[in-house]
mmCIF file of C-alpha atoms in Angstrom:
data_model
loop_
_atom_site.group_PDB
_atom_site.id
_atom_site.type_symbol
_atom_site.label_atom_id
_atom_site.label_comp_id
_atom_site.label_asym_id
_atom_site.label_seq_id
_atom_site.Cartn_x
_atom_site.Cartn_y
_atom_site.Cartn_z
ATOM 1 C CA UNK Q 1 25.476 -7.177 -5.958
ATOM 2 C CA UNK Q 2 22.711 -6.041 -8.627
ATOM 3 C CA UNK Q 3 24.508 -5.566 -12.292
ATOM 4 C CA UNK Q 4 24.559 -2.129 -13.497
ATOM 5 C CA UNK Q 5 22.788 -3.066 -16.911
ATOM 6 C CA UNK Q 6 20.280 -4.785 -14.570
ATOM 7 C CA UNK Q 7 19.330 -2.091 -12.820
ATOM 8 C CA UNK Q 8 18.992 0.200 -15.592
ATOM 9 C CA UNK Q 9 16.686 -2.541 -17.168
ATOM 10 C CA UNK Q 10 14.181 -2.354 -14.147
ATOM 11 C CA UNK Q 11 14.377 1.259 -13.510
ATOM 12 C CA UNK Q 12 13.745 1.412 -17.098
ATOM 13 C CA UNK Q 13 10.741 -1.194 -16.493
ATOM 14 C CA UNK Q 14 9.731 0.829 -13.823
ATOM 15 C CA UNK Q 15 9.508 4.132 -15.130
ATOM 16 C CA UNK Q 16 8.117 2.816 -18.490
ATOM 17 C CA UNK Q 17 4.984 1.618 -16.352
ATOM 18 C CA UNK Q 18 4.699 4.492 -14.497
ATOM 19 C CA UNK Q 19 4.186 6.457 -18.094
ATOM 20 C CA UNK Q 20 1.656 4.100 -18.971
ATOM 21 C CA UNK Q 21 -0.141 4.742 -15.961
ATOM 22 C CA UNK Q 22 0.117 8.318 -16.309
ATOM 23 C CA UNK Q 23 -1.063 7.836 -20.267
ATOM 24 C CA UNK Q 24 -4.159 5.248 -18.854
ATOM 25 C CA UNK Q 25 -5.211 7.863 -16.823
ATOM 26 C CA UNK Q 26 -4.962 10.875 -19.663
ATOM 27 C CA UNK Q 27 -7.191 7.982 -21.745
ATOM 28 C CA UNK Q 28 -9.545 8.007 -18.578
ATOM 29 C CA UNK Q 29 -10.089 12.280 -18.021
ATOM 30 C CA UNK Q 30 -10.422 12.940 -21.795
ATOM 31 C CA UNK Q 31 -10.388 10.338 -24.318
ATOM 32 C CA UNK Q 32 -13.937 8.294 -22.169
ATOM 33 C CA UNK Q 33 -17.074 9.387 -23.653
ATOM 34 C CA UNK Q 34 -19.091 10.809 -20.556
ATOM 35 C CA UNK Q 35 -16.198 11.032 -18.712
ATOM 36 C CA UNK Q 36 -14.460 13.335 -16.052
ATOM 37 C CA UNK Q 37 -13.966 16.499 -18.835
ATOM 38 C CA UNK Q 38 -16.958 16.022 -20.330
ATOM 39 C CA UNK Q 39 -18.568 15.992 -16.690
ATOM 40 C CA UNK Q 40 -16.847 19.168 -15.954
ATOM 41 C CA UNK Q 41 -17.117 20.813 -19.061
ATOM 42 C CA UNK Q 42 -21.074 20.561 -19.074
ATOM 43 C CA UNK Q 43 -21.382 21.332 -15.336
ATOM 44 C CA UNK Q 44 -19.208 24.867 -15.532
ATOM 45 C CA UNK Q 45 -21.369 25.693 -18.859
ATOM 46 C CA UNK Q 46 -24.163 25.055 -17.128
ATOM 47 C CA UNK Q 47 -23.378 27.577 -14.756
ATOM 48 C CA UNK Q 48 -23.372 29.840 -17.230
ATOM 49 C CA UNK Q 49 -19.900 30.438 -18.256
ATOM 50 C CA UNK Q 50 -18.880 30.875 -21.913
ATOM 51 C CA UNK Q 51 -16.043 28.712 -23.344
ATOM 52 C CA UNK Q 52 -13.051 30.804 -22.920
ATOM 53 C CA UNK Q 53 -13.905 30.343 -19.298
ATOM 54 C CA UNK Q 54 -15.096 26.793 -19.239
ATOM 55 C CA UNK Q 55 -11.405 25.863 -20.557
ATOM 56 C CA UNK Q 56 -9.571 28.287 -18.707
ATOM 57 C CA UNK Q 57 -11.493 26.141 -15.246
ATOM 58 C CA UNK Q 58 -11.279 22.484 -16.651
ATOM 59 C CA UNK Q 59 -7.107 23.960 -16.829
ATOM 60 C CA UNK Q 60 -6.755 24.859 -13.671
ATOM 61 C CA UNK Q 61 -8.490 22.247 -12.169
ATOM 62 C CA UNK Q 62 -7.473 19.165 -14.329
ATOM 63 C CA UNK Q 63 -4.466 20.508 -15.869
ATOM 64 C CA UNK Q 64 -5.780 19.894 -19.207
ATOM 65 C CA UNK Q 65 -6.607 22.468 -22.046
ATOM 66 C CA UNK Q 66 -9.671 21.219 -23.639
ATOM 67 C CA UNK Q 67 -9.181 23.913 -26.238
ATOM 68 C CA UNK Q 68 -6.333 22.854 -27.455
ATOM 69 C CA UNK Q 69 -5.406 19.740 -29.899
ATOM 70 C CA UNK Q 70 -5.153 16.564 -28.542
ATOM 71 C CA UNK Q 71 -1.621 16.139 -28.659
ATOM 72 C CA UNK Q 72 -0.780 19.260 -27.138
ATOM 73 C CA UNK Q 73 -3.443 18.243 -24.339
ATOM 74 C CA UNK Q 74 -1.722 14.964 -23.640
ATOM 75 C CA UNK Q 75 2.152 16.602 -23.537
ATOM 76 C CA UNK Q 76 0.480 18.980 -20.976
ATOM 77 C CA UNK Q 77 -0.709 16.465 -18.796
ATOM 78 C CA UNK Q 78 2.480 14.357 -19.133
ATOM 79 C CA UNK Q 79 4.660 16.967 -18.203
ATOM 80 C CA UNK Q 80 2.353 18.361 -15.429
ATOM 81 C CA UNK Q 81 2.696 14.907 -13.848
ATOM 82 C CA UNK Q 82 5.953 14.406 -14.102
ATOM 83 C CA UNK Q 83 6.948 17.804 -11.855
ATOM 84 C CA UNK Q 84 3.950 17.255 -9.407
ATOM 85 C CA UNK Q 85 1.133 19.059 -10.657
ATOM 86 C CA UNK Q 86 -2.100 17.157 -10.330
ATOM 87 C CA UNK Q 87 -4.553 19.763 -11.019
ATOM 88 C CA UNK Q 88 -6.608 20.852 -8.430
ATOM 89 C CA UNK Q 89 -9.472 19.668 -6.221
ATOM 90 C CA UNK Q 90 -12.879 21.050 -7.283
ATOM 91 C CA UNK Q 91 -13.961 20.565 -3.821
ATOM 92 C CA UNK Q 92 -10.903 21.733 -1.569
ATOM 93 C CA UNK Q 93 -9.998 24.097 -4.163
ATOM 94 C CA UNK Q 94 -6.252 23.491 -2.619
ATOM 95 C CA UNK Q 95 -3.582 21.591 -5.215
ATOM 96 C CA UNK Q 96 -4.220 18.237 -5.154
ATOM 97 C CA UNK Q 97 -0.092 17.781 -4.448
ATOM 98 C CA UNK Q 98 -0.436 19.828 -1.385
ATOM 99 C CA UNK Q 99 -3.655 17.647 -0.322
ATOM 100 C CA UNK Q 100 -1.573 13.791 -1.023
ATOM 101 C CA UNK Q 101 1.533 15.576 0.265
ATOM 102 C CA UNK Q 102 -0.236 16.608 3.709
ATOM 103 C CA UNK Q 103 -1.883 13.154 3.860
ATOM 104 C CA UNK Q 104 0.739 10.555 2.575
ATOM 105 C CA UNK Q 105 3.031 10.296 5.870
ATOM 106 C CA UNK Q 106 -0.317 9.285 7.891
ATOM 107 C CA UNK Q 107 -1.472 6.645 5.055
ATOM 108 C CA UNK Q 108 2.402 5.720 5.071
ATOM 109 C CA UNK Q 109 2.532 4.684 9.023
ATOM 110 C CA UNK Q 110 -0.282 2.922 8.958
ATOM 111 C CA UNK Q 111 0.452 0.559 5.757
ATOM 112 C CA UNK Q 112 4.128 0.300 6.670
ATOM 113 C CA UNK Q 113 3.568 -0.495 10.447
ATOM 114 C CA UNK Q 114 0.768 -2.923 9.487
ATOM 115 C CA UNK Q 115 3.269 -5.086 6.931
ATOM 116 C CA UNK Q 116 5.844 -4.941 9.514
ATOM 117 C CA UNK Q 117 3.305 -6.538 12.093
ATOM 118 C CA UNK Q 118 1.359 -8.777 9.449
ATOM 119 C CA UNK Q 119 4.687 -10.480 8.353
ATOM 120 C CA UNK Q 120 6.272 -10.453 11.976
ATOM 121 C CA UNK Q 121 3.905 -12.587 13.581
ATOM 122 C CA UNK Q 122 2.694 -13.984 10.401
ATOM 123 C CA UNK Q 123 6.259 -15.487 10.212
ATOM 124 C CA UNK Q 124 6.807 -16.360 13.506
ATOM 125 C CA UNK Q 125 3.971 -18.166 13.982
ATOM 126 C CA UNK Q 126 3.818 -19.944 10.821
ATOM 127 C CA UNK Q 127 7.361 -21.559 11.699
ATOM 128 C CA UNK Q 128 6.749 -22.828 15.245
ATOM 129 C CA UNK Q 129 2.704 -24.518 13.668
ATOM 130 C CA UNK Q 130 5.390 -26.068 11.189
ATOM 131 C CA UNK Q 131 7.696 -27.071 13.906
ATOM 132 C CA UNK Q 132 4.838 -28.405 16.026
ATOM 133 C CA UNK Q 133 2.844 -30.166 13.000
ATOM 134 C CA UNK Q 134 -0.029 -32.027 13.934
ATOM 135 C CA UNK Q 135 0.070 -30.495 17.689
ATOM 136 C CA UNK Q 136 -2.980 -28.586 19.349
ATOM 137 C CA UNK Q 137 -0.679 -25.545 19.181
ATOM 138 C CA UNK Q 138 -0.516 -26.129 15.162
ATOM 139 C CA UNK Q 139 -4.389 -27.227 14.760
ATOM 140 C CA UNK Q 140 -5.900 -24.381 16.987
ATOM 141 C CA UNK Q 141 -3.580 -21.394 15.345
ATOM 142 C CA UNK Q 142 -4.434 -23.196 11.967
ATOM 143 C CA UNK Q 143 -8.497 -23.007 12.573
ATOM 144 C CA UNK Q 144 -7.884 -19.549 13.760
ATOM 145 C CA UNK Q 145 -5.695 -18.207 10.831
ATOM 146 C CA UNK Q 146 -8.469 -19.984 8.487
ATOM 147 C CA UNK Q 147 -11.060 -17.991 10.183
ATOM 148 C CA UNK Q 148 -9.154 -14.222 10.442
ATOM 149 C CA UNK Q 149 -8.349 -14.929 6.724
ATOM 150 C CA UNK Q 150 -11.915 -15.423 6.012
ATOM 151 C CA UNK Q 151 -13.187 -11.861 8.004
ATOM 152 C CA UNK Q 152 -12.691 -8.783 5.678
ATOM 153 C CA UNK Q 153 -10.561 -6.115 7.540
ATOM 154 C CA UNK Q 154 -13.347 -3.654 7.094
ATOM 155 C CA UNK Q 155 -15.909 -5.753 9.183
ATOM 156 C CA UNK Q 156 -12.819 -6.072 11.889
ATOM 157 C CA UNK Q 157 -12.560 -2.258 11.862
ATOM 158 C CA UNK Q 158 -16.194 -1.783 12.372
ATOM 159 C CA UNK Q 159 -16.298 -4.280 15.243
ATOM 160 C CA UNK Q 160 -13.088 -2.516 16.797
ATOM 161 C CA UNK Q 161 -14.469 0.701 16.203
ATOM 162 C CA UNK Q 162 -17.548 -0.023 17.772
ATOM 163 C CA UNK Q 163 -16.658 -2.040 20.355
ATOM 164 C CA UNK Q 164 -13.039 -0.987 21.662
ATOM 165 C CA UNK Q 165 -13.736 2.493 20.396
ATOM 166 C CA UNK Q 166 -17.663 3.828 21.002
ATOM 167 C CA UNK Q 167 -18.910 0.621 23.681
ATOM 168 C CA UNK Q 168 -15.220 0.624 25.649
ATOM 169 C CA UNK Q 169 -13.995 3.945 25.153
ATOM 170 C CA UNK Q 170 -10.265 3.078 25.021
ATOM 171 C CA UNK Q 171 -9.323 4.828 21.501
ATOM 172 C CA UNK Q 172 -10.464 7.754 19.780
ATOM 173 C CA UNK Q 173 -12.843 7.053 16.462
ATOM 174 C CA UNK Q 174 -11.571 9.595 14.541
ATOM 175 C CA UNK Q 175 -8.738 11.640 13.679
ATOM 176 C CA UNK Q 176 -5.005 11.021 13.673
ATOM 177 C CA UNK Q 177 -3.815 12.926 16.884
ATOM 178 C CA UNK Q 178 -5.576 14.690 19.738
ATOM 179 C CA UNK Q 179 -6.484 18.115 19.050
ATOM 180 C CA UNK Q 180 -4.781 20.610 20.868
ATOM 181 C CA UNK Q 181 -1.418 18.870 20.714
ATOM 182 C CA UNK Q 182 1.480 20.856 18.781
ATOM 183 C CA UNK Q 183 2.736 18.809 16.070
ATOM 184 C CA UNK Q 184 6.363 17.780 16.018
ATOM 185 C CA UNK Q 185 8.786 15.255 17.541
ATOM 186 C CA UNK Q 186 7.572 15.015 21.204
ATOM 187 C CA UNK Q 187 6.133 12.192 23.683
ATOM 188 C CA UNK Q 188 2.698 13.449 23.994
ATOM 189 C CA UNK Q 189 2.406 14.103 20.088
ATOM 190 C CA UNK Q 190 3.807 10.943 19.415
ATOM 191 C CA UNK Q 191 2.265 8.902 22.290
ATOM 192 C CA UNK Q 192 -0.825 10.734 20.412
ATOM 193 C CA UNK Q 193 -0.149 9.744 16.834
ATOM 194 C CA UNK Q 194 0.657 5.936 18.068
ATOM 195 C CA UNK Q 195 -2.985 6.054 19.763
ATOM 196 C CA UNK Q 196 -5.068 7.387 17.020
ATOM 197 C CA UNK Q 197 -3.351 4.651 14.621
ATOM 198 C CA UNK Q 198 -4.147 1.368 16.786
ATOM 199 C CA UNK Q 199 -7.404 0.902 15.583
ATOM 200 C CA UNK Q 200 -6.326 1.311 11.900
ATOM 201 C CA UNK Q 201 -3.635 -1.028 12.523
ATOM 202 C CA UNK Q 202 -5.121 -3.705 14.343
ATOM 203 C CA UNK Q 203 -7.531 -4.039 11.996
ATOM 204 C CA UNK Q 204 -5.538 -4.742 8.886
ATOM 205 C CA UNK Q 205 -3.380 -7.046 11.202
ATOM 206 C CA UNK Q 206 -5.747 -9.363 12.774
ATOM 207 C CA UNK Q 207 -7.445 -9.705 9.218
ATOM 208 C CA UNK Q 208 -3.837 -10.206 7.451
ATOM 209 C CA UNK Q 209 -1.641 -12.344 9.321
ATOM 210 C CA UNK Q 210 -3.320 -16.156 9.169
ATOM 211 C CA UNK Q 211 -2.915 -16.102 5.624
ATOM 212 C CA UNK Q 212 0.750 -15.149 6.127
ATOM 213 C CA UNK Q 213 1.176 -17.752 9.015
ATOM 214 C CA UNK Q 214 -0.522 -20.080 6.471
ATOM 215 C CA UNK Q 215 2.017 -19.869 3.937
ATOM 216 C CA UNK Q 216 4.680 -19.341 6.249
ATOM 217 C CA UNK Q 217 3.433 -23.060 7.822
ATOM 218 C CA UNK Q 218 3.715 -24.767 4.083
ATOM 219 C CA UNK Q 219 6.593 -23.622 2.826
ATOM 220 C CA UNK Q 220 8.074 -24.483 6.388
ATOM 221 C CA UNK Q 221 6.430 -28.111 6.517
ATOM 222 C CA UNK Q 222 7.916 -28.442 2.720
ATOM 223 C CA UNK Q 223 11.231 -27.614 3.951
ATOM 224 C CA UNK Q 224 11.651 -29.248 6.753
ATOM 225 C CA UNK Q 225 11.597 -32.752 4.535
ATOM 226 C CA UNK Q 226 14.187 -31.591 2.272
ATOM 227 C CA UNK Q 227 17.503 -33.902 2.225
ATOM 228 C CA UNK Q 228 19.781 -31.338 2.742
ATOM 229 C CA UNK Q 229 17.790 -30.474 6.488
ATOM 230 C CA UNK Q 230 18.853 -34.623 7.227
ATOM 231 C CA UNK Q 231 22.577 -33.694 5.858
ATOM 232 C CA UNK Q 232 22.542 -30.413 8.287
ATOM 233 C CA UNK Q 233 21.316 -32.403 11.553
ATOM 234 C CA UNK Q 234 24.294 -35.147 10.906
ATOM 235 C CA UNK Q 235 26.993 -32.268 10.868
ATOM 236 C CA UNK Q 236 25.550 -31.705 14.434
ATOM 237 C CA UNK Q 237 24.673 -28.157 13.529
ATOM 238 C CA UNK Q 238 22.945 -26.763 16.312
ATOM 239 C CA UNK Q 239 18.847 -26.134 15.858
ATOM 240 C CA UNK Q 240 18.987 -22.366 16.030
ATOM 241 C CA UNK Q 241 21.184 -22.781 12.961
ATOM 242 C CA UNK Q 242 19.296 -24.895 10.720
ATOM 243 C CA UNK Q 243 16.316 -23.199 12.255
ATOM 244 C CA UNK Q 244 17.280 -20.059 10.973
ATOM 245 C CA UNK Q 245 19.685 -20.448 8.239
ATOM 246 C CA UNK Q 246 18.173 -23.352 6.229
ATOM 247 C CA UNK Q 247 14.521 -23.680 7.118
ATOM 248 C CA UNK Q 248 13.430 -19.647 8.071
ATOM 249 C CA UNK Q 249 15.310 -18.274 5.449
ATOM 250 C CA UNK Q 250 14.403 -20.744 2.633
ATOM 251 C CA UNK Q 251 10.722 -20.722 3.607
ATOM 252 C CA UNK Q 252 10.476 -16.465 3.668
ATOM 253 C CA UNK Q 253 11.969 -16.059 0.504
ATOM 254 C CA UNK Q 254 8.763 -17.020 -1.741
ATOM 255 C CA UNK Q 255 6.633 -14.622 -0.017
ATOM 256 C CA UNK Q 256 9.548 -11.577 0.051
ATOM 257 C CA UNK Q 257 7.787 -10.208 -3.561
ATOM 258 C CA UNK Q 258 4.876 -10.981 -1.890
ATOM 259 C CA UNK Q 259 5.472 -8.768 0.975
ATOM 260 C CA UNK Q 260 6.354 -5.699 -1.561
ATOM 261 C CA UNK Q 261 3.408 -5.921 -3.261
ATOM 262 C CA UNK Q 262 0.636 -5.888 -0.323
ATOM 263 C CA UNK Q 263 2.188 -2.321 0.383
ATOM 264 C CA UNK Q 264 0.599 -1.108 -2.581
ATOM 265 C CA UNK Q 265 -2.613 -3.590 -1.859
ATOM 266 C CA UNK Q 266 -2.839 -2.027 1.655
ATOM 267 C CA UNK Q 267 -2.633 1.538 0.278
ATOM 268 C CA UNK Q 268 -5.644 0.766 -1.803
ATOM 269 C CA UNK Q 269 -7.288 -0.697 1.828
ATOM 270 C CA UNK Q 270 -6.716 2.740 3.127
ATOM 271 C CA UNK Q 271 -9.662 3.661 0.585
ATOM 272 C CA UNK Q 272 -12.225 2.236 3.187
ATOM 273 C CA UNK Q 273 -10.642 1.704 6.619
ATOM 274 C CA UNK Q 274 -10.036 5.576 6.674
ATOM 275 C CA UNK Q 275 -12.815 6.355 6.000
ATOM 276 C CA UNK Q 276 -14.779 3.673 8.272
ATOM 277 C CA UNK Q 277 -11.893 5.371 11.258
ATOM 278 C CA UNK Q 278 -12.231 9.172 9.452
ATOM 279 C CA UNK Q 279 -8.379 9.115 9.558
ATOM 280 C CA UNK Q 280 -7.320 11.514 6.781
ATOM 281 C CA UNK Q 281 -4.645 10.201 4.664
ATOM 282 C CA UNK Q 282 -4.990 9.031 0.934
ATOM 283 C CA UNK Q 283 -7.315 6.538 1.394
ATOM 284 C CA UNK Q 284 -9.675 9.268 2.985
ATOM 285 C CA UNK Q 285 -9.688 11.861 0.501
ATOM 286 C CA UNK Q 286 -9.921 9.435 -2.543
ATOM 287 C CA UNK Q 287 -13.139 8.485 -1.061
ATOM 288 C CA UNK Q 288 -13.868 11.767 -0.452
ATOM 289 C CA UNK Q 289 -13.287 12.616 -4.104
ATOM 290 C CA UNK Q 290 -15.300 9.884 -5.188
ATOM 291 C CA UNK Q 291 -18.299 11.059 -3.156
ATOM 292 C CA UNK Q 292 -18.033 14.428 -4.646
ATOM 293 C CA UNK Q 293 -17.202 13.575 -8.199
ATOM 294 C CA UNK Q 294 -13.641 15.704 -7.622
ATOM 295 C CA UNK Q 295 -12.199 13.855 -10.449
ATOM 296 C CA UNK Q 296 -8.832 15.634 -10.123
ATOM 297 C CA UNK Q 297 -8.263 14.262 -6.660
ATOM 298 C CA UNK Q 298 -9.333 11.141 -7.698
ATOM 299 C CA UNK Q 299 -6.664 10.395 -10.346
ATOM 300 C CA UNK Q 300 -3.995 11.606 -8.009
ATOM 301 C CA UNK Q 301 -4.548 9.111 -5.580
ATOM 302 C CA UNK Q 302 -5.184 6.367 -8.068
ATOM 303 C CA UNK Q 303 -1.679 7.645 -9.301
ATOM 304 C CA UNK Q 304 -0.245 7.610 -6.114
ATOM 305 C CA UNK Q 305 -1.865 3.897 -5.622
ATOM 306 C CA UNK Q 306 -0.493 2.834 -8.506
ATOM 307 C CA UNK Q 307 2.995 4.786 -7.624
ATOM 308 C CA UNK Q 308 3.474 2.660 -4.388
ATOM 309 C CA UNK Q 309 2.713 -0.924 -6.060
ATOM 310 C CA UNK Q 310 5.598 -0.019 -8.947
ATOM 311 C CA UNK Q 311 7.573 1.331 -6.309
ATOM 312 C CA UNK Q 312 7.201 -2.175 -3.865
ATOM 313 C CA UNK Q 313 8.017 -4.077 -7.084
ATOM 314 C CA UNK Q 314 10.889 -2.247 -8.072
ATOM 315 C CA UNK Q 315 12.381 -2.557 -4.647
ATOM 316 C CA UNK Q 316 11.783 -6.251 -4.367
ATOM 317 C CA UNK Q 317 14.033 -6.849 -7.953
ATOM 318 C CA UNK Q 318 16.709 -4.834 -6.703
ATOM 319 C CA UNK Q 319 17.029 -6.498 -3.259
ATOM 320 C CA UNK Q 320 16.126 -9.905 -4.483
ATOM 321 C CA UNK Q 321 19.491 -10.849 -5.184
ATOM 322 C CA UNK Q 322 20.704 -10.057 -1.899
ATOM 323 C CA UNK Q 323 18.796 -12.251 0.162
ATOM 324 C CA UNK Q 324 18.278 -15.631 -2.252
ATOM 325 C CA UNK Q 325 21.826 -16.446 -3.299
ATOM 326 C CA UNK Q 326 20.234 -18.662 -5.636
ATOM 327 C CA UNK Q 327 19.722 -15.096 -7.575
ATOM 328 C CA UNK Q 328 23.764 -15.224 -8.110
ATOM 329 C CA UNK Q 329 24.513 -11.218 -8.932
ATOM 330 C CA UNK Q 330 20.665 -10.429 -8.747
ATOM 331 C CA UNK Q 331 20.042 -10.207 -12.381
ATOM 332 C CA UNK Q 332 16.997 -12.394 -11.862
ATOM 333 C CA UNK Q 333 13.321 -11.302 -11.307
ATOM 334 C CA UNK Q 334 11.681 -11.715 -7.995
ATOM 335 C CA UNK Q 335 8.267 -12.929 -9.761
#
């Protein structure tokens, strides 16, 4: 059970990064010389527009005031943040809320779905090479892990793509549900969803799971010649039990903060994969804000990044506890 004074420590923590974030990015937009305002600025005067105007457009768009003093600027942008008001896009012209709010579920399934996967079979198969050290079983999955750990998930999406997708024809390459289908909770828009999302999925899977297998496989191996394991097999305990209870359980915990963490390092994957699949969640329009300078939409998703990886963290402390009772009442990190 996580303390109450611990958990107002890490929300603390966790809020107190969050507002550096939000001032690193304030730094970024208007402090940089040559940076986003400055970009703006010079592009809207030289279309002419006096400075009343000029700062009455770098407002709307960036939430920012260049007019006014820098202080007042920065309490602005804080406090625009903080209620969910990210400017907007210079090249949707739509809130840049409404644009991450309309994309976020679809970059959601596919990171979540893919951790699930990467650590399910990562896991699994990790524990029966360390079970089966030294076998063919252990030596082939280990040469194969080595080599899916060494392939970028980007070059696996464009061989999917191409092959399963253009050459085979068996998913779409693009989108993230048939058009024509009427959003909402039914088999064919699901069934839809699902099939638009394999490609994006498979790809961060095959290219994630040997190095989770890997670990998995060591800390299994290590395990598995501990003394208490010998102490467990003279009590007769059955092999599903120390299977599960002493060797699975002990060998999963060093890679639980691990787990939290790669959701916010598989949000930041989105950045290419959907764009390589033209799948329009986060990742998608921060590359499309990067290809047309939309500054604005690019610091909300780099928020939003950032948002997720605080947000893993934050979840791992508090839930730490629960499954290493090593951690006693929880009061102690997960890093």
């Amino acid at each position: 059970m996580v303390s109450t004074e611990y958990f107002i420590k890490r929300t603390a923590m966790a809020v107190a990064t969050f507002y550096a974030v939000i001032t690193l990015t304030f730094a970024m937009i208007r402090l940089m010389p040559g940076g986003p305002m400055d970009h703006m600025q010079a592009q809207m005067a030289g279309a002419g527009q006096d400075t009343a105007q000029v700062a009455a457009q770098v407002e709307l768009y960036a939430a920012i005031n260049p007019e006014e003093p820098l202080w007042q600027q920065y309490v602005d942008y804080v406090t625009s943040t903080m209620v969910g008001d990210l400017g907007t896009s210079t090249w949707y012209h739509d809130p840049v809320a409404e644009i991450l709010g309309n994309a976020m579920p679809w970059t959601m399934f596919i990171s979540i779905i893919s951790m699930i996967l990467i650590y399910l079979l990562g896991i699994s198969i990790g524990a029966f090479m360390a079970y089966v050290e030294g076998s063919r079983f252990d030596v082939s999955w280990s040469g194969a892990s080595i080599l899916l750990t060494s392939v970028p998930f980007y070059v696996v999406a464009v061989v999917l793509l191409w092959y399963l997708g253009y050459n085979m024809s068996l998913f779409p390459t693009s989108g993230h549900y048939g058009s024509g289908i009427e959003e909402g909770f039914n088999i064919e828009f699901i069934g839809s969803v699902i099939h638009h999302g394999t490609l994006p999925i498979a790809s961060l899977v095959l290219a994630g799971f040997g190095a989770v297998a890997l670990q998995m496989r060591g800390n299994a191996i290590q395990i598995l010649g501990e003394d208490y394991l010998r102490v467990a097999r003279l009590r007769a305990l059955s092999q599903r039990r120390i299977a599960i209870r002493y060797v699975a359980r002990n060998a999963i915990l060093p890679m639980y903060t691990a787990m939290m963490i790669s959701l916010g390092t598989l949000f930041g994957s989105s950045i290419i994969l959907e764009q390589i699949f033209q799948y329009p969640g986060v990742g998608y329009f921060m590359y499309q804000g990067i290809s047309a300078r939309d500054y604005p939409l690019m610091m909300g998703t780099f928020l939003f990044i950032t948002a997720g990886v605080i947000i893993g963290v934050y979840i791992a402390d508090l839930t730490y506890g629960y499954i290493d009772p090593r951690a006693g009442s929880g009061d102690r990190e997960s890093f």
